CSV table of C-alpha atoms in Angstrom, one decimal:
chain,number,residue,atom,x,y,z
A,1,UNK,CA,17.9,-23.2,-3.1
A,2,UNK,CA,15.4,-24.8,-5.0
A,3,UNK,CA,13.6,-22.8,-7.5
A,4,UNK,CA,11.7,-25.4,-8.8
A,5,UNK,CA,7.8,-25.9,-7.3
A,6,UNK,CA,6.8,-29.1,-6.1
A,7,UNK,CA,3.6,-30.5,-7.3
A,8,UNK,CA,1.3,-29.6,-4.4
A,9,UNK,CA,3.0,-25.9,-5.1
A,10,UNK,CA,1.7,-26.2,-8.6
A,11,UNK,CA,-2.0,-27.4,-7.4
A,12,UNK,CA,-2.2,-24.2,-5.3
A,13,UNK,CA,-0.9,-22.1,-8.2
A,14,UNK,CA,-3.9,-23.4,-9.9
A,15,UNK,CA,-6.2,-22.9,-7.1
A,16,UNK,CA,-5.3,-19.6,-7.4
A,17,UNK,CA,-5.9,-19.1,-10.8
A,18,UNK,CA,-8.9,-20.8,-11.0
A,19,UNK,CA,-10.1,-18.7,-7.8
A,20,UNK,CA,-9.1,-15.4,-9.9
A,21,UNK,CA,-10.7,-16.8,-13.3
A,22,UNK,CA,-14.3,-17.0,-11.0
A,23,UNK,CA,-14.0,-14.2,-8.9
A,24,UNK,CA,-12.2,-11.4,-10.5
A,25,UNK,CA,-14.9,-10.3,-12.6
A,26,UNK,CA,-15.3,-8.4,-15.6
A,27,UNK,CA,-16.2,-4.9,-14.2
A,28,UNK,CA,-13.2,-5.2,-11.2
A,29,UNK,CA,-10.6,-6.0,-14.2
A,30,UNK,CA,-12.2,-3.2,-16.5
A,31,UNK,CA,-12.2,-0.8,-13.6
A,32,UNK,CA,-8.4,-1.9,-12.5
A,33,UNK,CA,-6.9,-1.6,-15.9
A,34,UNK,CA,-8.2,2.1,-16.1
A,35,UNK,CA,-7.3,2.8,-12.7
A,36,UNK,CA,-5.0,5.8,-11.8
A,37,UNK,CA,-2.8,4.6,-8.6
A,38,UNK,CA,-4.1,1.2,-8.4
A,39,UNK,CA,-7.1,1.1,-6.1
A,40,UNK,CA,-10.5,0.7,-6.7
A,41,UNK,CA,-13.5,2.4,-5.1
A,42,UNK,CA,-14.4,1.3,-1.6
A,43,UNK,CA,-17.1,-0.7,-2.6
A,44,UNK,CA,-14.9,-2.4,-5.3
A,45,UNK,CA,-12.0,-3.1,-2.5
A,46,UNK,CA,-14.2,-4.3,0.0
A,47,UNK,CA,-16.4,-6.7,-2.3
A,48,UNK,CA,-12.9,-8.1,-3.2
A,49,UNK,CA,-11.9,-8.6,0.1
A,50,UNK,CA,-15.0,-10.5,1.2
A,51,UNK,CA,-14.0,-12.5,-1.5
A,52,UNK,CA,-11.3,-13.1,-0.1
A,53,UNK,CA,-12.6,-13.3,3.2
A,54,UNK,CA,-15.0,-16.2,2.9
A,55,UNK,CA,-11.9,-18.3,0.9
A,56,UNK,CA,-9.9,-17.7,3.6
A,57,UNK,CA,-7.4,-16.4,1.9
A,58,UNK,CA,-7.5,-12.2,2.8
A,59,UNK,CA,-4.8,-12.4,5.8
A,60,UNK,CA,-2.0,-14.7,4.5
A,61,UNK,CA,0.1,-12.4,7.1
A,62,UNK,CA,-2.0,-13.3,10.1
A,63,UNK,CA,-1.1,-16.3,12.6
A,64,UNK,CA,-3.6,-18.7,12.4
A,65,UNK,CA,-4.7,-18.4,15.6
A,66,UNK,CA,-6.3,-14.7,14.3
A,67,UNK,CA,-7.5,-16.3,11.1
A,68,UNK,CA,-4.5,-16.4,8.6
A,69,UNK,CA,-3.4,-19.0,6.1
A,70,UNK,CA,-0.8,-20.7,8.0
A,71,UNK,CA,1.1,-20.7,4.0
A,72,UNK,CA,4.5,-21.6,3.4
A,73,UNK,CA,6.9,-18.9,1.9
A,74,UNK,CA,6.1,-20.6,-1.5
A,75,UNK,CA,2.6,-20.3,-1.0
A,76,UNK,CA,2.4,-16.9,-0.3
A,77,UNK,CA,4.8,-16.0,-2.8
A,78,UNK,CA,2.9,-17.9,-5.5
A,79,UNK,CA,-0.5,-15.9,-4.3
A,80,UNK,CA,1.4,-12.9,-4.6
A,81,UNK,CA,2.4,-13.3,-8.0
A,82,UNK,CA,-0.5,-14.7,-9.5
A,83,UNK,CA,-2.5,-11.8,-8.1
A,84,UNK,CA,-0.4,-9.2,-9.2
A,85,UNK,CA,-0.1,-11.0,-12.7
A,86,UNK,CA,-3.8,-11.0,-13.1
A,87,UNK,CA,-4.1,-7.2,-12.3
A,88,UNK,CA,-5.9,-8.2,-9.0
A,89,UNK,CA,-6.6,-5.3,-6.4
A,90,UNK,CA,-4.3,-5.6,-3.9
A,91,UNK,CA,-5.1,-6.8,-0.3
A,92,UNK,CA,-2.3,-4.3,1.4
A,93,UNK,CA,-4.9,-2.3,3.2
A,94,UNK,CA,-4.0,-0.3,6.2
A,95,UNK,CA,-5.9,-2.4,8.8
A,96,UNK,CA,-4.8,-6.0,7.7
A,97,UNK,CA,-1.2,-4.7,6.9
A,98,UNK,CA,-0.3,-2.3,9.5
A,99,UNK,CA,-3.0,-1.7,12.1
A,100,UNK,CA,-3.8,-5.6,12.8
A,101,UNK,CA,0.2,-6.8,13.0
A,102,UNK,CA,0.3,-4.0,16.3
A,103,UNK,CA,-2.6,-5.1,18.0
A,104,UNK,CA,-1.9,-8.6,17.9
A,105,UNK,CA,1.8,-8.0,19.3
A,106,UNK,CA,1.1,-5.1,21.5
A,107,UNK,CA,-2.8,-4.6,22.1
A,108,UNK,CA,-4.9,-6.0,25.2
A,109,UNK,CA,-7.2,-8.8,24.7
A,110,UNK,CA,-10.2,-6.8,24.5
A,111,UNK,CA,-8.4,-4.7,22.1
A,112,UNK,CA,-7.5,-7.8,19.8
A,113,UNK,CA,-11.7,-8.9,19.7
A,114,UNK,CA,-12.9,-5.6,19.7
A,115,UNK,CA,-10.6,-5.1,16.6
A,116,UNK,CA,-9.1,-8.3,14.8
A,117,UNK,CA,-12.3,-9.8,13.8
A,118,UNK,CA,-13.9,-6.8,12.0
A,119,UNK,CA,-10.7,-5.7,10.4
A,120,UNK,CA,-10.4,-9.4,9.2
A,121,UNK,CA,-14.3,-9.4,7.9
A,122,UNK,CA,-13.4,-6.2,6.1
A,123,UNK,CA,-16.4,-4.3,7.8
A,124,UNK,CA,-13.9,-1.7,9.1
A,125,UNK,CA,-11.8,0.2,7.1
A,126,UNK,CA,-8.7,1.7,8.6
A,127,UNK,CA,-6.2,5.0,7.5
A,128,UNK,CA,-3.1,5.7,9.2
A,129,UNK,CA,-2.5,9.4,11.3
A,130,UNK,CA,1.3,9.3,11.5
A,131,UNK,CA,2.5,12.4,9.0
A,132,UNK,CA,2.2,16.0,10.1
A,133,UNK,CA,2.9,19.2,8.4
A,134,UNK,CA,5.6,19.5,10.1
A,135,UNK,CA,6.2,16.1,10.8
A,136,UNK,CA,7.0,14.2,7.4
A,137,UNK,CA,9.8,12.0,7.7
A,138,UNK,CA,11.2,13.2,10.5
A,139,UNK,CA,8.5,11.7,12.0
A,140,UNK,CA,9.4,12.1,16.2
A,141,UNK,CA,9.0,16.1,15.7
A,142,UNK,CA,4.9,15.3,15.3
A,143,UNK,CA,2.7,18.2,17.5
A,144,UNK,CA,-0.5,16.4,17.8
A,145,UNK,CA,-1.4,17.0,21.5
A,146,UNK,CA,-3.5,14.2,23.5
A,147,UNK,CA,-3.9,15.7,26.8
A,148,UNK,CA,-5.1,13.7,29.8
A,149,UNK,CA,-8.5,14.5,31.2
A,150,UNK,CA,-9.4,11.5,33.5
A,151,UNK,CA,-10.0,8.3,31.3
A,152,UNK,CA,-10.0,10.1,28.0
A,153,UNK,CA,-7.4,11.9,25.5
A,154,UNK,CA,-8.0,15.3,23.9
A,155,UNK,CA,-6.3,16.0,21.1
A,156,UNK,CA,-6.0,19.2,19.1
A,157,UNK,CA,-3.8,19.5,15.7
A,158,UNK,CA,-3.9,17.6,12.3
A,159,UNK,CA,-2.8,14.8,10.0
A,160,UNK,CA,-2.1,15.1,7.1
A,161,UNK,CA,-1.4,12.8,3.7
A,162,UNK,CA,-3.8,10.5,5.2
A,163,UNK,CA,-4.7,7.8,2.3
A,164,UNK,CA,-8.3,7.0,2.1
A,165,UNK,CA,-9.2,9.2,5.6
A,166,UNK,CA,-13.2,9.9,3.7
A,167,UNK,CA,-13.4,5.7,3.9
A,168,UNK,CA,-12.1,5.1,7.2
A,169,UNK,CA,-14.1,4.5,10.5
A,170,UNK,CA,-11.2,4.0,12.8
A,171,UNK,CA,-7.3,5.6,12.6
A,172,UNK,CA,-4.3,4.1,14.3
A,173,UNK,CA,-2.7,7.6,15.3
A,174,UNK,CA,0.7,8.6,16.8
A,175,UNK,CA,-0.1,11.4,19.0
A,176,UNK,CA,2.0,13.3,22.0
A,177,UNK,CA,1.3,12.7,25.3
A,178,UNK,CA,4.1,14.6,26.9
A,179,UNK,CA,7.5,16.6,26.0
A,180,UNK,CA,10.5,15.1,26.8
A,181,UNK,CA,14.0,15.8,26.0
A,182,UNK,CA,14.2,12.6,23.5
A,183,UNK,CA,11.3,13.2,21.6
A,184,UNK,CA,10.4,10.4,20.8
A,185,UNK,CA,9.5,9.7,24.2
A,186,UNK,CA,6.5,11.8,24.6
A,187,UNK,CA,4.7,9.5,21.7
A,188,UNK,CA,1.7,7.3,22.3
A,189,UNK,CA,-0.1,5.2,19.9
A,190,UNK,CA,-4.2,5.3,20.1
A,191,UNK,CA,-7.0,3.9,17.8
A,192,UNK,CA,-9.5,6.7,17.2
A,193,UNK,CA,-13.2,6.2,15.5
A,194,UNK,CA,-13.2,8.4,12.7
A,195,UNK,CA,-16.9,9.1,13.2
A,196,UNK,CA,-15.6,10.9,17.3
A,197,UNK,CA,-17.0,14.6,17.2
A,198,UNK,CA,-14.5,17.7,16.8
A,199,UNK,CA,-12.8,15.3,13.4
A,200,UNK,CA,-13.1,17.3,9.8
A,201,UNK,CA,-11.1,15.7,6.6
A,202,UNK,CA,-9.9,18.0,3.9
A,203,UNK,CA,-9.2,16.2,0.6
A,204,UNK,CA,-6.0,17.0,-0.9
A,205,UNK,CA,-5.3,16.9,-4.6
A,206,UNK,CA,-2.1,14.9,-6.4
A,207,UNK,CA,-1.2,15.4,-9.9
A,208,UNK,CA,-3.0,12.1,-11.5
A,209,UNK,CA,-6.0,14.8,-10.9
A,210,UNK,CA,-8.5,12.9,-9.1
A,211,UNK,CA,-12.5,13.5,-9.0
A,212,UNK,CA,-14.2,15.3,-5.8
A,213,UNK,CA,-14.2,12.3,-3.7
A,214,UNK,CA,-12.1,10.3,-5.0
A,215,UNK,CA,-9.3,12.0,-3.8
A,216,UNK,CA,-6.4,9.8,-2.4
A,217,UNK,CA,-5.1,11.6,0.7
A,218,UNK,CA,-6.1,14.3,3.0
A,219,UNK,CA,-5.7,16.3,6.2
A,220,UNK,CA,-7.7,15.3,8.9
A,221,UNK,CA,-7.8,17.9,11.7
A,222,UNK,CA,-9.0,17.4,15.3
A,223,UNK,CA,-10.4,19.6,17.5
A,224,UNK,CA,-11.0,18.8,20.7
A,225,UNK,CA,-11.1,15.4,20.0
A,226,UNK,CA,-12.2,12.5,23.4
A,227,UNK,CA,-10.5,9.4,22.9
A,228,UNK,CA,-10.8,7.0,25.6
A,229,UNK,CA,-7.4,6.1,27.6
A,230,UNK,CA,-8.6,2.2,26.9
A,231,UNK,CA,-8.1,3.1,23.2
A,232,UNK,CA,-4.4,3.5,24.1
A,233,UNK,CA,-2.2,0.4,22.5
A,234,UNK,CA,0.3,-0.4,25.3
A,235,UNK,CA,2.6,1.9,27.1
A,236,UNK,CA,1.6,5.5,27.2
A,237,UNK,CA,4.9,7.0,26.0
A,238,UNK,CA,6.2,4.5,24.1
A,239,UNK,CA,4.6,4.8,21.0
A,240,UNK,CA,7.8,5.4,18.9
A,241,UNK,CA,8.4,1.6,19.7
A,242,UNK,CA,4.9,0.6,18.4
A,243,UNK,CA,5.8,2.5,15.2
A,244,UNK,CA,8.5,1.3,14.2
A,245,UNK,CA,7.4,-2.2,14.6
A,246,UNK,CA,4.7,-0.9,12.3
A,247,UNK,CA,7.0,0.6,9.7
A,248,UNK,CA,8.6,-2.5,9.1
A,249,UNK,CA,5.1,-4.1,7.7
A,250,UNK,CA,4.9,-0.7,5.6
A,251,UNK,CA,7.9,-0.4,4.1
A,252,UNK,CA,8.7,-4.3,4.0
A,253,UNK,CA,5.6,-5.3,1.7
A,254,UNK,CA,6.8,-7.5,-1.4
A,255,UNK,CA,7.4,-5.1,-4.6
A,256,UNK,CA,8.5,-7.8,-6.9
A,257,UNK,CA,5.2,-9.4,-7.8
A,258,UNK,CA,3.7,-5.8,-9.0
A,259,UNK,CA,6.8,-4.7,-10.5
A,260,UNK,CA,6.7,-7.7,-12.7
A,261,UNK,CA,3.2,-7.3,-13.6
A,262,UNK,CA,3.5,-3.5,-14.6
A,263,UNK,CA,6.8,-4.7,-16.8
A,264,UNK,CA,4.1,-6.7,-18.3
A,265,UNK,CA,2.2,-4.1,-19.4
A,266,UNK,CA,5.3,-2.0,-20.7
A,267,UNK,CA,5.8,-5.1,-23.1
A,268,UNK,CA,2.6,-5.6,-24.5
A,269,UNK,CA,2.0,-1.7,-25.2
A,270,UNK,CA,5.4,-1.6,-26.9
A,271,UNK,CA,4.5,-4.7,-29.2
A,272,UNK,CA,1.9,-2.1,-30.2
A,273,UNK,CA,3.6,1.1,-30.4
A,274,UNK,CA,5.4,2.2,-33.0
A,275,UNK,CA,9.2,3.8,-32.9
A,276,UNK,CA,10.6,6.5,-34.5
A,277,UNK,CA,12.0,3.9,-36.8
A,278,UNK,CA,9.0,2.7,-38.1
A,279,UNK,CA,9.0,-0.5,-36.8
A,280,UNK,CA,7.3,-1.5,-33.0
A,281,UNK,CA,9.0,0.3,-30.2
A,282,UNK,CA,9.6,-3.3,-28.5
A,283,UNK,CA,12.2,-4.0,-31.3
A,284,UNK,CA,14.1,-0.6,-30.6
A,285,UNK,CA,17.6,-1.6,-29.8
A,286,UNK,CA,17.3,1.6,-27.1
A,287,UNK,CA,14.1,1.0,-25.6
A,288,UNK,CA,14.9,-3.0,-25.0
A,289,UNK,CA,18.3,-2.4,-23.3
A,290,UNK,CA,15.9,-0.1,-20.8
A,291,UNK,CA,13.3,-3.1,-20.6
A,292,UNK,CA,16.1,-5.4,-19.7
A,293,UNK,CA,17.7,-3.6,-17.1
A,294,UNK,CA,14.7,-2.7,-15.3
A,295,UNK,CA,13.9,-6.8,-15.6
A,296,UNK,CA,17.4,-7.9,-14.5
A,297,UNK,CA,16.6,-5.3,-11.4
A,298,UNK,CA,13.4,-6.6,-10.6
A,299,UNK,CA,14.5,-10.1,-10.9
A,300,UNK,CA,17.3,-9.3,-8.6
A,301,UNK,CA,14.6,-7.5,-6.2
A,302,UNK,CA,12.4,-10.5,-6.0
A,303,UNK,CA,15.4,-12.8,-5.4
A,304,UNK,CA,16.7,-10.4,-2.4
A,305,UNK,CA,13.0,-10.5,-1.3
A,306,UNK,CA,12.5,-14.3,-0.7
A,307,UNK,CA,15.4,-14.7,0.8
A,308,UNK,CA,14.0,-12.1,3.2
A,309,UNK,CA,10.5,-13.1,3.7
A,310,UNK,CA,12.0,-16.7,3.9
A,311,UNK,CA,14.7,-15.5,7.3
A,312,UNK,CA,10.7,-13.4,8.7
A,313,UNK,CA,9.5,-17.0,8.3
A,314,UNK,CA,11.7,-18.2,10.6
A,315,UNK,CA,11.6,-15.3,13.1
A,316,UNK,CA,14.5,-13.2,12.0
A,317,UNK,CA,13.6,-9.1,12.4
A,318,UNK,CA,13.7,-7.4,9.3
A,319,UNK,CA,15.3,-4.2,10.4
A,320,UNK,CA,16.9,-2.2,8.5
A,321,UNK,CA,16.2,-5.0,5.3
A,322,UNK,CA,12.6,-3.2,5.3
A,323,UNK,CA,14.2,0.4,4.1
A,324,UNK,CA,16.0,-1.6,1.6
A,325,UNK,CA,13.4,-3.0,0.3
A,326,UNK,CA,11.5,0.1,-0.1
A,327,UNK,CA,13.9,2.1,-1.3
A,328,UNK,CA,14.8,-0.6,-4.2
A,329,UNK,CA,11.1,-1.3,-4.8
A,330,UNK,CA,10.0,2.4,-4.9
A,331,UNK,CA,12.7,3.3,-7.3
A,332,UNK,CA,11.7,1.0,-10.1
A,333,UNK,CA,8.3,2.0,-9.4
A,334,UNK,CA,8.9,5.1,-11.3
A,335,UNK,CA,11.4,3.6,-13.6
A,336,UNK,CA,8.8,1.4,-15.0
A,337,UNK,CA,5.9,4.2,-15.1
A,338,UNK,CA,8.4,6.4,-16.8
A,339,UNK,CA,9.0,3.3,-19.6
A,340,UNK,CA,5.1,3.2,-20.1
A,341,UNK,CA,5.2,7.2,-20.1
A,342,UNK,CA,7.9,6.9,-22.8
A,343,UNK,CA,5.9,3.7,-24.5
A,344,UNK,CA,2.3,5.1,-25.4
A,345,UNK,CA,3.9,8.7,-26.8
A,346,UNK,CA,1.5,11.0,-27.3
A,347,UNK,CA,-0.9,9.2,-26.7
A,348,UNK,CA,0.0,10.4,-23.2
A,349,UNK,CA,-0.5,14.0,-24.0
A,350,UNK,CA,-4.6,14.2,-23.9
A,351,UNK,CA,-4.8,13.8,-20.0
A,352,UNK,CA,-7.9,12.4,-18.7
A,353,UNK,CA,-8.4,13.3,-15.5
A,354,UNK,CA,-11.6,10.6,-14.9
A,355,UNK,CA,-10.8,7.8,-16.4
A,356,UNK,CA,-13.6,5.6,-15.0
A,357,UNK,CA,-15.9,8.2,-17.0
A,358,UNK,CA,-16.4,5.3,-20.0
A,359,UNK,CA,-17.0,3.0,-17.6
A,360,UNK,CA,-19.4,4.6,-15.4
A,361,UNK,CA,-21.1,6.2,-18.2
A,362,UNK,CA,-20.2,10.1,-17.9
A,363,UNK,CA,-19.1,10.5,-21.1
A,364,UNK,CA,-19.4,9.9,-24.7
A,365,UNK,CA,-16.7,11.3,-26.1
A,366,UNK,CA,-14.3,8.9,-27.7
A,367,UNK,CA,-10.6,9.3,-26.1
A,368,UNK,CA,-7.4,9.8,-28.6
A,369,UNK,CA,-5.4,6.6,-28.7
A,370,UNK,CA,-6.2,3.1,-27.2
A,371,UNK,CA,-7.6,2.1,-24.2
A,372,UNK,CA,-4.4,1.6,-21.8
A,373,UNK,CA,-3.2,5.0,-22.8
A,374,UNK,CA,-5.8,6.9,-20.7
A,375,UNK,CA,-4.3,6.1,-17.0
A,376,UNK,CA,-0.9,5.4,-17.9
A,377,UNK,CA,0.0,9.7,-17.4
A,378,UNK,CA,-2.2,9.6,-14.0
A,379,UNK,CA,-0.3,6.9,-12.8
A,380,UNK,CA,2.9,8.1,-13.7
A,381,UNK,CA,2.3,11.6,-11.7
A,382,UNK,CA,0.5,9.8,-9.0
A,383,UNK,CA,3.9,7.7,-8.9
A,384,UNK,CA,6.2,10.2,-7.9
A,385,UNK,CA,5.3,9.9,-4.5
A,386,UNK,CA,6.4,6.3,-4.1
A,387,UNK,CA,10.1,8.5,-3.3
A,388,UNK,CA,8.5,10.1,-0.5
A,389,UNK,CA,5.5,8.0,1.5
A,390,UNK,CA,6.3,5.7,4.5
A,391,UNK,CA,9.8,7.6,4.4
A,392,UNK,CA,11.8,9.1,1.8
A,393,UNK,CA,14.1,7.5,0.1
A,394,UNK,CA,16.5,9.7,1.9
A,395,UNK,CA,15.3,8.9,5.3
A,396,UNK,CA,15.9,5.1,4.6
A,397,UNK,CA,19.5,5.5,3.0
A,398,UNK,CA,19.8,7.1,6.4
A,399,UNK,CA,18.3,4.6,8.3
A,400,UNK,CA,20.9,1.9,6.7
A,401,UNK,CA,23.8,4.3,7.3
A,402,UNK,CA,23.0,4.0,10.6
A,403,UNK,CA,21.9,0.4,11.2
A,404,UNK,CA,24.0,-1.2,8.7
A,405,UNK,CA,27.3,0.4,8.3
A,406,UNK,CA,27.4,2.1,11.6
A,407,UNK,CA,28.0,5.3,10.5
């Protein structure tokens, strides 16, 4: 392998940079650095995408023939990279990452121009209805009924831990169209509109402590809810195929590029900190052995993953490589938060629940400690569900039991 860019790689690097330089602005980097789980607002996200959008550059995923890039693996792992090193919202939204991969290999061809375009202008924003209450990881137990009443569904019952539902205007929803003896036989796979009467969203609240409305994940209940047969994506019955195809898109997104960002930011606030010695926590024969493993594991991660993305490339199915790579990815996640937990000291212990209050200008009451110190406690609580989303870790050393070893 050669690790080494070629000088039309190196142009596009700075393409990118220069594209980042222009269009990340002041307020989306201000607003990102004090952010609690790494989103911004809506309105942030989507201005960003459009961004994106009219460079041409928000689907680098996508076949050309629905709009993407048409990239090389280097390509897209140089956007990646750049983009995570500048702090950059991410473009892993629910309908370019998950929804639109589904529709283009399963949906009809009204489907795919009903839906691709707008989820590729950014003008509809998608959330996922797969989790239950009783339906978590063990996902095929899910309840929601969709009963058949001529060329419509009706469904009664509830999702819940559904990221962003108060943004969305359409969900792609697992639902049950019949009981079977295999369970996951009796699933379908619909897209809803969010705005369909008999739909209520109940904000749920995490531990990084989030404002009324800005609340990451809910539980969305239906009641009664039409949604037209046409709406069904392929096969009714065989939705559990659908979703796994989708799962692999969740749980096989690249972590390397973030991770190394947020090691980053563990450096530079330890060049600041001070350690118990006296001297700055970077220099602490301790803390550095724990930065250098967690690099050496990332760096090992990001290794493993273009060799991955590079064998997608060429049409290879990423199986069971996708739990792998979430289960690695997810992991360091929360090592790293818990090195910038252990970094800032008690600086961490005032917890600011709104940490966008300076910004948006709420409050004028100076915080304790420096600027990078307010979100780094949110993000480390809102980080301990990184185990547990898109399958817990548990599920997935299942999953590679299973698929891998045989067992």
């Amino acid at each position: 392998m050669d690790l080494d860019f070629a000088p039309e790689e190196l142009a596009f690097r700075e393409e990118v940079r220069a594209f980042i330089a222009e269009h990340f602005d002041d307020d989306m980097r201000k607003r990102m650095a004090q952010s609690k789980n790494g989103y911004l607002d809506k309105e942030g996200q989507i201005r960003w995408l459009k961004r994106l959008g009219e460079k041409g550059w928000i689907a680098p995923d996508w076949p050309t023939e629905y709009g993407g890039t048409g990239w090389s693996l280097s390509q897209k792992y140089i956007f990646d990279m750049e983009m995570a090193l500048a702090g950059a919202p991410s473009t892993s939204n629910m309908g370019l990452k998950m929804c639109a991969p589904v529709v283009m290999a399963f949906g009809t061809d009204e489907q795919k121009k009903q839906h691709l375009p707008k989820i590729l202008s950014s003008d509809v924003w998608w959330c996922q209805g797969y989790s239950e209450p009783g339906a978590g990881s063990d996902l095929a137990s899910l309840a929601l009924r969709a009963e058949r009443d001529g060329d419509d569904y009706v469904l009664s019952g509830s999702k819940i831990w559904t990221t962003y539902a108060q943004w969305a205007d359409w969900m792609f929803c697992l639902v049950r169209t019949s009981q079977e003896d295999i369970r996951q036989k009796g699933i379908s796979f619909l897209l809803l509109d969010m705005k369909s009467p008999g739909i209520s969203i109940v904000p749920l609240p995490t531990l990084d402590g989030p404002r009324p409305g800005e609340e990451e994940i809910n539980q969305v209940f239906f009641d009664n809810v039409r949604v037209p047969v046409s709406n069904r994506i392929g096969k009714e019955g065989e939705g559990w195929t659908y979703a796994k195809y989708l799962l692999q898109f969740e749980r096989g997104n690249p972590y390397a590029p973030g991770l190394t960002s947020m090691l980053n930011k563990v450096k530079k606030m330890a060049r600041v900190e001070r350690s118990d010695a006296g001297g700055a926590l970077y220099e602490h024969p301790d803390f550095r052995r724990k930065l250098a493993e967690a690099e050496i594991k990332v760096e090992a991660l990001n290794a493993t993953e273009l060799r991955v993305f590079a064998g997608r490339a060429n049409g290879e199915a990423m199986g069971a490589v996708s739990s792998m790579l979430k289960l690695e990815g997810s992991q360091m996640q929360q090592q790293i938060t818990e090195l910038a937990l252990e970094a800032v000291g008690v600086y961490a212990q005032p917890f600011v629940q709104d940490t966008w209050a300076e910004l948006d200008g709420r409050t004028n009451t100076p915080r304790a400690g420096p600027d990078y110190a307010a979100p780094v406690a949110p993000y480390y609580f809102n980080y301990r569900k990184t185990s547990i989303y898109a399958g817990s870790n548990e599920i997935q050393h299942n999953i590679m039991a299973k698929m891998v070893l045989g067992l």
